[in-house]
Amino acid sequence: MSFKIGFIGLGNMGAPMAHNLANAGHSVTGFDTAGTTAQGVAAASTVQDACAEADFVITMLPNGAILRSVADEVLPAMKKGATLIDCSTVDVESARHVGAQAADAGIGFVDAPVSGGIGGASGGTLTFMAGGSDDAFAAANPLFDIMGQKAVHCGDAGAGQAAKICNNMILGATMIATCEAFALADKLGLDRQKMFDVVSTSSGYSWSMNAYCPAPGVGPQSPADNDYTPGFAAELMLKDLGLSQQAAEAVDADTPMGALARALYAQFVEEEDGKGRDFSAMLPRFAARSRSA
Ligand code: NAD
């Protein structure tokens, strides 16, 4: 079955996702304020042109404020019964707001942030964390199958964003813990390979250590082996840690490790040399420091 799909936001992630949908035989029309396009995707001159008559509209945008303003334009242009799928990483409140607005307009909504980065977007191997009604999720599922390898239905609108920011809060804190432990091991004279051999098979193991080891030449191939070229950029981790703290404040949750991880990534990105580097470049940062500075 071939669908008409409007795709809004053809950046690093959106362009390859839109391309994969077109490649699978769907009729995809894209719009991006920067004028970017994607292979096999027809270019619309307005956001409304990309959405009119579409069975699905997919958004892949920088933040919640932009999502809200795009939704204000998109929802009135969509036909009733169509589905809006937002794949951006945004705050939970914006996802719920747009979900409610879509319901009022008779349009299905799924918030479906992704994990897997640019490689996953190009290779069609993303993981989607989805929130929305059973019907909306079922409708969107064939498109998730093309753009990704797994989609988990996490609950109502906003649940996908909640899952994403909780996951990334764990990831940020774990990466910092892994990096500071390597830096401590260095100063204790412990070989990094030995450290990996022990921790990756002991109770300190984690995705950060086992699958994305921050030490160059140790463990599987990772951005550390490519001079910390992202991968997953430190500033994107900072964004996600900011969203988790925003959510924690909204629901009065105590998240001290997440708060500290956010503060450390903010310092790394805003005051040190972290911007444009992979988030695992926390290892050379810690290795170059002493206890007091
Ligand atoms: P990007 O900045 O490359 O792309 C965003 C695109 O949205 C840009 O091309 C921009 O011109 C466009 N845009 C902005 N305002 C618009 C508007 N009003 N109408 C239409 N287009 C508009 O960002 P990206 O790396 O593609 O990330 C997109 C989203 O995916 C973000 O929410 C990000 O947090 C999330 N994400 C990114 C990664 C990653 O590795 N890059 C991984 C997971 C999730």
Tab-separated table of C-alpha atoms and ligand atoms in Angstrom, residues 8-14 31-34 36 60-63 66 69-70 87-90 114-115 117-118 164 231-232 236 239-240, ligand 1:
chain	number	residue	atom	x	y	z
A	8	ILE	CA	8.549	18.570	7.716
A	9	GLY	CA	12.175	19.128	8.747
A	10	LEU	CA	14.707	17.640	6.343
A	11	GLY	CA	17.845	18.036	8.470
A	12	ASN	CA	20.523	15.510	9.430
A	13	MET	CA	17.908	13.006	10.601
A	14	GLY	CA	14.796	13.954	8.613
A	31	PHE	CA	9.323	21.020	3.479
A	32	ASP	CA	12.171	22.640	5.399
A	33	THR	CA	12.554	26.363	6.131
A	34	ALA	CA	16.248	26.059	5.209
A	36	THR	CA	16.926	21.413	2.226
A	60	MET	CA	11.611	16.016	12.596
A	61	LEU	CA	12.355	19.404	14.161
A	62	PRO	CA	14.828	20.957	16.607
A	63	ASN	CA	12.620	21.609	19.676
A	66	ILE	CA	9.162	24.920	16.775
A	69	SER	CA	4.329	26.481	15.792
A	70	VAL	CA	4.586	23.940	12.939
A	87	CYS	CA	9.833	12.096	15.627
A	88	SER	CA	11.656	15.106	17.120
A	89	THR	CA	13.017	15.013	20.667
A	90	VAL	CA	10.946	17.613	22.532
A	114	VAL	CA	14.159	8.014	18.053
A	115	SER	CA	17.396	6.503	19.158
A	117	GLY	CA	21.398	8.763	15.385
A	118	ILE	CA	22.293	9.687	11.836
A	164	LYS	CA	13.473	8.879	25.596
A	231	GLY	CA	28.439	9.906	16.936
A	232	PHE	CA	26.160	11.531	19.404
A	236	LEU	CA	22.611	16.841	21.858
A	239	LYS	CA	19.692	19.100	25.171
A	240	ASP	CA	18.228	15.760	26.317
B	1	NAD	P1	18.818	19.375	12.275
B	1	NAD	O1	19.045	20.721	12.890
B	1	NAD	O2	19.840	18.817	11.343
B	1	NAD	O3	17.397	19.361	11.498
B	1	NAD	C1	16.265	20.088	11.886
B	1	NAD	C2	15.679	20.675	10.612
B	1	NAD	O4	14.443	21.338	10.924
B	1	NAD	C3	16.590	21.725	9.957
B	1	NAD	O5	16.880	21.355	8.618
B	1	NAD	C4	15.770	23.021	10.034
B	1	NAD	O6	15.982	23.887	8.920
B	1	NAD	C5	14.359	22.484	10.056
B	1	NAD	N1	13.380	23.412	10.591
B	1	NAD	C6	13.515	24.258	11.656
B	1	NAD	N2	12.378	24.973	11.823
B	1	NAD	C7	11.516	24.570	10.856
B	1	NAD	C8	10.185	24.927	10.512
B	1	NAD	N3	9.520	25.835	11.209
B	1	NAD	N4	9.612	24.307	9.461
B	1	NAD	C9	10.293	23.368	8.738
B	1	NAD	N5	11.561	22.992	8.997
B	1	NAD	C10	12.157	23.587	10.063
B	1	NAD	O7	18.559	18.382	13.510
B	1	NAD	P2	18.608	16.764	13.478
B	1	NAD	O8	19.942	16.321	13.904
B	1	NAD	O9	17.995	16.291	12.205
B	1	NAD	O10	17.620	16.453	14.711
B	1	NAD	C11	16.205	16.542	14.591
B	1	NAD	C12	15.569	16.063	15.869
B	1	NAD	O11	15.972	14.711	16.121
B	1	NAD	C13	15.956	16.864	17.107
B	1	NAD	O12	14.826	17.006	17.924
B	1	NAD	C14	17.042	16.000	17.755
B	1	NAD	O13	17.117	16.200	19.156
B	1	NAD	C15	16.542	14.615	17.418
B	1	NAD	N6	17.586	13.579	17.386
B	1	NAD	C16	18.758	13.798	16.742
B	1	NAD	C17	19.731	12.804	16.718
B	1	NAD	C18	21.052	13.001	16.006
B	1	NAD	O14	21.950	12.162	16.178
B	1	NAD	N7	21.212	14.042	15.183
B	1	NAD	C19	19.498	11.576	17.372
B	1	NAD	C20	18.261	11.366	17.995
B	1	NAD	C21	17.326	12.387	17.999
